[in-house]
Short mmCIF file of C-alpha atoms in Angstrom, two decimals:
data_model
loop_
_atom_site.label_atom_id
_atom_site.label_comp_id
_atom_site.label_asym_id
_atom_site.label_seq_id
_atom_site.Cartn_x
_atom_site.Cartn_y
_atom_site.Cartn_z
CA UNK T 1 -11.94 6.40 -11.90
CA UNK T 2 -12.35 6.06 -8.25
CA UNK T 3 -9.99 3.70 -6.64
CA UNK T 4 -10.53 0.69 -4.13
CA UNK T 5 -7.56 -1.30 -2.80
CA UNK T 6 -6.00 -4.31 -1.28
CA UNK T 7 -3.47 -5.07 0.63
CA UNK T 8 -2.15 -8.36 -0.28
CA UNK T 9 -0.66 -11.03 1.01
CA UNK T 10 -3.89 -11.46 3.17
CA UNK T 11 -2.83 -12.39 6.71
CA UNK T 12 -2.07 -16.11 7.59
CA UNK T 13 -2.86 -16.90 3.63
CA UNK T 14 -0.05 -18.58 1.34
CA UNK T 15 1.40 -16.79 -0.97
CA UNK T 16 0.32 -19.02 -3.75
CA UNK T 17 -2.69 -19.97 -2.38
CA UNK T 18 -4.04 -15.84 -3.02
CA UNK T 19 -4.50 -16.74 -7.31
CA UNK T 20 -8.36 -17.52 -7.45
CA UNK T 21 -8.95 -14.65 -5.38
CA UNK T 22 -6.57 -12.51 -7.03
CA UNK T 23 -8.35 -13.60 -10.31
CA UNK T 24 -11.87 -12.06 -8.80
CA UNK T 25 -10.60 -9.09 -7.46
CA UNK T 26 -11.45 -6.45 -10.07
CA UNK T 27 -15.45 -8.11 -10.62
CA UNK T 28 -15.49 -7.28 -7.09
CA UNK T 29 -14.81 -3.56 -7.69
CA UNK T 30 -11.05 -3.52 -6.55
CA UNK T 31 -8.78 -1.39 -8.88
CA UNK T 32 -5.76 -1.70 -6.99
CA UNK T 33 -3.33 -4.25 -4.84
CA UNK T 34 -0.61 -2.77 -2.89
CA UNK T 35 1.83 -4.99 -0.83
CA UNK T 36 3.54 -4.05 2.15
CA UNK T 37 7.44 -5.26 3.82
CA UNK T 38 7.85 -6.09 7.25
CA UNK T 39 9.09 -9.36 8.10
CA UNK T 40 6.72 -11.53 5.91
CA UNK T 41 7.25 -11.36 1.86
CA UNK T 42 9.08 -8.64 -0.07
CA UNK T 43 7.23 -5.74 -1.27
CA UNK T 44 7.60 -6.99 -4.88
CA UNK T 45 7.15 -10.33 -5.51
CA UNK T 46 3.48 -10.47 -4.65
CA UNK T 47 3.09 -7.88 -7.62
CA UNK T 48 4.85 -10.15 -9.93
CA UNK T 49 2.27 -12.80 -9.38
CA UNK T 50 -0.59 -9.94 -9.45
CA UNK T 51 0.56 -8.96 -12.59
CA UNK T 52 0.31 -12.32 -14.20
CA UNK T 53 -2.68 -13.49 -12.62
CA UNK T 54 -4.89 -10.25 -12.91
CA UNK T 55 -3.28 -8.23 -15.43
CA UNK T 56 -5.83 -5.00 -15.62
CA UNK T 57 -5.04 -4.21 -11.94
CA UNK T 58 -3.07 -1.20 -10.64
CA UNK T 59 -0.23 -2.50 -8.49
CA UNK T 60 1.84 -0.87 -5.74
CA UNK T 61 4.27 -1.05 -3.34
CA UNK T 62 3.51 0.57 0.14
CA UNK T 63 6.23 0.42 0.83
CA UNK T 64 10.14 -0.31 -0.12
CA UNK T 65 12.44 1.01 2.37
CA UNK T 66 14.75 3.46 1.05
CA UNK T 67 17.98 1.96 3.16
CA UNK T 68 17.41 -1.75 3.28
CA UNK T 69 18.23 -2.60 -0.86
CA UNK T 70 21.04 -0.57 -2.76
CA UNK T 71 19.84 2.50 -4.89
CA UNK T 72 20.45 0.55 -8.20
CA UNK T 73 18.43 -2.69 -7.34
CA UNK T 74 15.52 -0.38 -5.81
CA UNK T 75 15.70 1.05 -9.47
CA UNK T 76 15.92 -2.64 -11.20
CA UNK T 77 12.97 -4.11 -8.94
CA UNK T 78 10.72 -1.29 -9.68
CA UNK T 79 11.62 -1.90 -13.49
CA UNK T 80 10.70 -5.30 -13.30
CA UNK T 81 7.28 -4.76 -12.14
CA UNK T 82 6.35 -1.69 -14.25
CA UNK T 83 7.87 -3.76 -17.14
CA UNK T 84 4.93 -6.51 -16.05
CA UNK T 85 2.78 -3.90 -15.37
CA UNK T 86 3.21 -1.25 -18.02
CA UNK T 87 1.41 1.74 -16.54
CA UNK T 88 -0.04 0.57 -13.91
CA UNK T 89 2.76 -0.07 -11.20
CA UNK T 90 3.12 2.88 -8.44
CA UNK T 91 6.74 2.69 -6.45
CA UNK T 92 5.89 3.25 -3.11
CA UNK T 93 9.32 4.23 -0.92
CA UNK T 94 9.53 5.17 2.83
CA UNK T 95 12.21 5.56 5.45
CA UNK T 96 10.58 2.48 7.46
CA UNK T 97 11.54 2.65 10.57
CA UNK T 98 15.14 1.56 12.87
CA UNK T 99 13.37 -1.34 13.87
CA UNK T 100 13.73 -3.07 10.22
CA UNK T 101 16.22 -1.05 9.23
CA UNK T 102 18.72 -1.49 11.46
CA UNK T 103 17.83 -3.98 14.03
CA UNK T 104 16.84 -6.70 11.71
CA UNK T 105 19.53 -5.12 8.61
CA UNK T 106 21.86 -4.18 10.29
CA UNK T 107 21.99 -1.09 8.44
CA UNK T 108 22.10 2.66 10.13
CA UNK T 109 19.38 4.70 10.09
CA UNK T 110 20.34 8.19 9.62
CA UNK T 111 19.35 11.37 7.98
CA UNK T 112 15.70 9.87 6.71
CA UNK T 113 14.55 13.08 4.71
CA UNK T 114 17.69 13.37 3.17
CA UNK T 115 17.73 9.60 2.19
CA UNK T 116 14.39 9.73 1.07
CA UNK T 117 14.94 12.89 -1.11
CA UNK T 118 18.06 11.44 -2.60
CA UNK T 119 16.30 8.66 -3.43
CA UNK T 120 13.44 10.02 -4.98
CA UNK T 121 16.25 11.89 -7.04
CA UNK T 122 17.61 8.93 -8.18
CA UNK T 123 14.87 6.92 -8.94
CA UNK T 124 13.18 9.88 -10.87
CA UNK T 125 16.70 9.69 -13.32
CA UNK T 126 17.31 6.12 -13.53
CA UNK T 127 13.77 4.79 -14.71
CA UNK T 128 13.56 7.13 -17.16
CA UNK T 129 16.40 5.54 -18.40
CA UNK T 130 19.67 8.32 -17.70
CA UNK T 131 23.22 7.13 -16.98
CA UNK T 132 23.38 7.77 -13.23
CA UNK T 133 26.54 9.38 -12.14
CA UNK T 134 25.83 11.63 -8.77
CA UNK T 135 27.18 12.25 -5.47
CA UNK T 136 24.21 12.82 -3.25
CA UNK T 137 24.07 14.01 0.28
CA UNK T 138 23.60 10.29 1.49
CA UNK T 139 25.16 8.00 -1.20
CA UNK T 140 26.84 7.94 -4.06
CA UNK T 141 26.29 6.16 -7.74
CA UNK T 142 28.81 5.92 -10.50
CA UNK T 143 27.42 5.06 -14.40
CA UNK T 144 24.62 3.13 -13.17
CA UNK T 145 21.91 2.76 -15.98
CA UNK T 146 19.31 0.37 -16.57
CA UNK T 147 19.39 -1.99 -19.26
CA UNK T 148 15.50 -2.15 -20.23
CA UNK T 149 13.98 1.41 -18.45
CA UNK T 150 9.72 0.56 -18.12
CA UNK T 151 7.83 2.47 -21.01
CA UNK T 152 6.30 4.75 -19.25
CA UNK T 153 8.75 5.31 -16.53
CA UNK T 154 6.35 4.27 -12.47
CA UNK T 155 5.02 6.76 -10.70
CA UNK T 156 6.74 7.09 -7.63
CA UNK T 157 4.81 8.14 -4.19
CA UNK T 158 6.89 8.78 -0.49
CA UNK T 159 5.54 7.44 2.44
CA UNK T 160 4.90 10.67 4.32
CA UNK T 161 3.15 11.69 7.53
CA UNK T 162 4.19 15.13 8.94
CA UNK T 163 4.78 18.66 6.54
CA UNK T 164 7.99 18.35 5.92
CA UNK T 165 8.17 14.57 4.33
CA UNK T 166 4.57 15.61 2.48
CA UNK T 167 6.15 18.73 1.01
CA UNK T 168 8.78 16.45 -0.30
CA UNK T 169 6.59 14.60 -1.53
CA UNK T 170 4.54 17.45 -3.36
CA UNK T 171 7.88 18.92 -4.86
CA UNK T 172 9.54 15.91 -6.06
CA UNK T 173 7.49 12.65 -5.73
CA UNK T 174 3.97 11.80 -7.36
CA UNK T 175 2.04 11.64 -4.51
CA UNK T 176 2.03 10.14 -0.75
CA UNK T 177 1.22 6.84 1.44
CA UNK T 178 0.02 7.40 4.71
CA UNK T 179 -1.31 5.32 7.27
CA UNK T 180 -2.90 5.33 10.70
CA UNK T 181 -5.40 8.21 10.13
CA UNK T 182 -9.21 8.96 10.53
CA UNK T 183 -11.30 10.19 7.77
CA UNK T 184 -11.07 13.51 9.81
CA UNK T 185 -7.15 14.00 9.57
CA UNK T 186 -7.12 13.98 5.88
CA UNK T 187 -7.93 17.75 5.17
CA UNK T 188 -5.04 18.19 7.63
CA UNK T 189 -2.95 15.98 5.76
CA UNK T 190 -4.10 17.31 2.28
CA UNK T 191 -2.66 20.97 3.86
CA UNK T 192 0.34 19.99 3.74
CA UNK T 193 0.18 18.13 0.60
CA UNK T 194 -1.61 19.84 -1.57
CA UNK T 195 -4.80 19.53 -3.38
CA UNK T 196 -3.51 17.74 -6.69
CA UNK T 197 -0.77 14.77 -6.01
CA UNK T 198 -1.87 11.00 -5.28
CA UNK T 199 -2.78 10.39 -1.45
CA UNK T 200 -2.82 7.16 -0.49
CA UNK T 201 -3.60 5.26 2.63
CA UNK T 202 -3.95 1.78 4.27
CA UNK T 203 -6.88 1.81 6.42
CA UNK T 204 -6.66 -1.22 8.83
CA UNK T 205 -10.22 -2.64 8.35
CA UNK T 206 -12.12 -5.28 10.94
CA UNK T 207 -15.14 -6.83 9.45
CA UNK T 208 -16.54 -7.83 12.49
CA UNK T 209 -20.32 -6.89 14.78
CA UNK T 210 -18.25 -7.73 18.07
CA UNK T 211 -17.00 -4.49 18.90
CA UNK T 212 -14.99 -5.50 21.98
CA UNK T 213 -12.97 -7.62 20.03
CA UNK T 214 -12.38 -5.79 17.44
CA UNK T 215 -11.34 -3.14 19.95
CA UNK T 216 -9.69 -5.16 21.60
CA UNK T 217 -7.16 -5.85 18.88
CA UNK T 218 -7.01 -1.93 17.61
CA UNK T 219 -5.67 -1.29 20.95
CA UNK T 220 -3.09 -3.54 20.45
CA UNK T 221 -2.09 -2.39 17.15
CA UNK T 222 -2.69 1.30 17.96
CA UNK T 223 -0.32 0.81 20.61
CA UNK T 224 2.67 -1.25 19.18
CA UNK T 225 2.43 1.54 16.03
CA UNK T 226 1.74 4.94 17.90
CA UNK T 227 4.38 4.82 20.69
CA UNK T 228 6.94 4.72 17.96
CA UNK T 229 8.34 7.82 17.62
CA UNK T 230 7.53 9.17 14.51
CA UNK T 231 3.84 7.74 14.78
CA UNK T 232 3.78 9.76 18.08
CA UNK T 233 4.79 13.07 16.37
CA UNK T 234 2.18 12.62 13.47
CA UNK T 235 -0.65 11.99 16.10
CA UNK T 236 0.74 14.97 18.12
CA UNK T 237 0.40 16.82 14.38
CA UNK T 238 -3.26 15.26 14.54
CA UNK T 239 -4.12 16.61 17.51
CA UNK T 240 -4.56 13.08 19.64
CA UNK T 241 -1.37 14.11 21.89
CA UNK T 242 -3.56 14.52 24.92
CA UNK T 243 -5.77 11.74 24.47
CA UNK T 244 -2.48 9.25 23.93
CA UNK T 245 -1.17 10.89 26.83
CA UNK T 246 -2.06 7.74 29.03
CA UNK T 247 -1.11 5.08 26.82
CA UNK T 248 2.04 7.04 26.08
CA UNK T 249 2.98 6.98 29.93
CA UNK T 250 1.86 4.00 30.58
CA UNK T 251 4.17 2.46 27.68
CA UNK T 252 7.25 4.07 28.61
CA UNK T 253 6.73 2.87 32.39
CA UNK T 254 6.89 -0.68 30.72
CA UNK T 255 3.35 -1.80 31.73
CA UNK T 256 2.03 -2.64 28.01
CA UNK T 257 -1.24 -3.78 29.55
CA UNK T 258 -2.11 -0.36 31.22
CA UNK T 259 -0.84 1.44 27.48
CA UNK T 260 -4.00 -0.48 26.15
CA UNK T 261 -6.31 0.14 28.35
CA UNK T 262 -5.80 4.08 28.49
CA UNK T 263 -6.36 3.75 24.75
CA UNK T 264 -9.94 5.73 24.30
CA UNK T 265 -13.13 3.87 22.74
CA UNK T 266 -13.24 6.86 20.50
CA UNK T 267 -9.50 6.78 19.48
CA UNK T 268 -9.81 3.28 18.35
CA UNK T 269 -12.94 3.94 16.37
CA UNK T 270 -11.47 6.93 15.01
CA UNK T 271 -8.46 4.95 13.69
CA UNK T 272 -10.00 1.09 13.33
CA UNK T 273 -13.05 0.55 10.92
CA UNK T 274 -14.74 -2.19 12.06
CA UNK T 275 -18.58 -3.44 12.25
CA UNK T 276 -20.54 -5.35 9.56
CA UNK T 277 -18.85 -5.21 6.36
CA UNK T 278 -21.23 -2.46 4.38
CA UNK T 279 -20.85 -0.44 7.59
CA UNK T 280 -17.05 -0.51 6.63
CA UNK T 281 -17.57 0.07 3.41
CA UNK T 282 -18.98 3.12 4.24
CA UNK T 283 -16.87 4.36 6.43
CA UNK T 284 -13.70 3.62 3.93
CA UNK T 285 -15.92 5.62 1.53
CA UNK T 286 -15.75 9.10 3.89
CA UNK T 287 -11.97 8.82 3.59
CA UNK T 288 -12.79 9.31 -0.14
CA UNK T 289 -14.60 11.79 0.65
CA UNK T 290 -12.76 13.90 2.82
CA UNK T 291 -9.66 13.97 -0.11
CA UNK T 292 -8.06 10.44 -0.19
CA UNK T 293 -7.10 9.55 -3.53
CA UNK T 294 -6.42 5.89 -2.93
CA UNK T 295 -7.88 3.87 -0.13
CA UNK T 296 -6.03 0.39 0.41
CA UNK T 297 -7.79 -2.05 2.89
CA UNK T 298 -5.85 -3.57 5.65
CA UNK T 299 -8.20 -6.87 6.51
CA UNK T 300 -7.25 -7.30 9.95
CA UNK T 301 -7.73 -10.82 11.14
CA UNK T 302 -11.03 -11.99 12.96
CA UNK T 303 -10.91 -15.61 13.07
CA UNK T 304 -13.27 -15.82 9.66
CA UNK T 305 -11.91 -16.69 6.52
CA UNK T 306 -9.94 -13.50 4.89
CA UNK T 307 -10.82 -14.25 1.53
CA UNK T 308 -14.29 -14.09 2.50
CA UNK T 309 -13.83 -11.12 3.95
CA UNK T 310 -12.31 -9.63 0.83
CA UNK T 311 -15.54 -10.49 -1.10
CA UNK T 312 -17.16 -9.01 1.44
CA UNK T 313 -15.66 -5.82 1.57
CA UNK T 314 -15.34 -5.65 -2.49
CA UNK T 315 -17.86 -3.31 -4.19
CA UNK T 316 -19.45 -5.42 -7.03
#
């Protein structure tokens, strides 16, 4: 089955105000809602109320960082859900960046492959139920073991965007998240990763026929997002380092308005979908067809009502 899906909480929408909508999703051709963690809600508790409200979708998190919960609640949170979800939850874990991590956690930031590998280690032994005793490279857990492991165990993907964090991923995870990509980077991508895991993405979607605007708020995105390091390296990987080059310089010279405006037309509509909304459609489809697994829209706000623009993005 092909997958569609949506990231939820929608943008400037109540949490509990998403349940008729939620309740339409899947006659409107979505199979999947993934939530996200910044500074808004958790990555979880969206799911919960998913779960109840439509219980035949697929649910995941994209992502949980690895550093800002304990190993042992990451394991109990993902239990919860897949326990509300049996089969149909996906554990989506990523390094996240310092910014969250340690700036808003106060929590260090060090040795992200590492944590994310010993965390996928983990994970992989406490949901299927194992007494957890192991000194990893990053942390250590003593007789940890859940009281009600999920039947089946999640899947669990790593949030991945250069070789070495996608080869993790293809040895020891279930697939990948990735985000911030054209439908022409994913054969790249899929090089590193391999033909057969999961690969999924949020594409940041713009329902809208006025191109300036919708341009005008990619470049703002595009550059809060791709001047942070690791964003930087995976466009480098890409092959955008020379046309970032400007907004790159620009940025670290402090003037944020020149970073924008050395942002290429093509860039943004490389990395932006936006026109009328079976235009995106259509262009969410080539990602599909260039390898994606699992496309998960990112309804970017236009002023319109973002339910609306769910329904009209939806493929019933």
């Amino acid at each position: 089955m092909d997958r569609w899906g949506l990231t939820l909480p929608l943008t400037g929408v109540p949490l509990p105000a998403h349940r008729d909508l939620v309740r339409s999703l899947p006659d409107l051709g979505y199979t999947d809602v993934w939530s996200a963690e910044t500074a808004g809600t958790d990555a979880f508790t969206p799911l919960a109320l998913v779960a109840e409200w439509a219980p035949g979708m697929r649910l995941g998190t994209a992502i949980a960082p690895v550093y800002t919960r304990g190993a042992g609640l990451l394991a109990m949170q993902a239990a919860t859900i897949a326990e509300l979800a049996p089969g149909r939850f996906v554990l989506g874990i990523g390094t996240s960046t310092p910014t969250i991590v340690t700036n808003w956690n106060a929590l260090p930031f060090e040795a992200p492959f590492a944590r994310s590998r010993d965390t996928l280690r983990f994970l992989r032994a406490a949901l299927r139920g194992d007494k957890v005793t192991d000194k990893y490279e990053t942390f250590a857990v003593s007789k940890f073991r859940l009281e009600r492991p999920p039947t089946p165990p999640p899947q669990v993907v790593l949030a991945a965007l250069r070789p070495g964090m996608l080869r993790l991923a293809a040895r020891e995870a279930d697939g990948a998240i990735t985000n911030w990509l054209a439908p022409s980077d994913v054969p790249t991508v899929r090089s590193a990763l391999g033909d057969e895991p999961e690969l999924v993405a949020r594409i940041f979607v713009c329902p809208t026929t006025d191109a300036a605007a919708a341009r005008g708020l990619g470049r703002l995105l595009i550059s809060s997002y791709l001047t942070v390091p690791v964003y930087a390296a995976f466009h480098e990987w890409l092959g955008r380092g020379e046309a970032l080059r400007g907004m790159h310089e620009a940025w670290a010279a402090g003037d944020r308005q020149a970073a924008n405006a050395a942002i290429p037309d093509e860039v943004v509509d490389e990395l932006i979908v936006h026109g009328p909304p079976e235009k995106c459609r259509e262009r969410v489809a080539e990602y599909v067809e260039q390898g994606l697994t699992t496309p998960v829209i990112s309804i970017l706000p236009t002023g319109d009502d973002p339910s609306e623009m769910v329904r009209a993005l939806g493929r019933a």
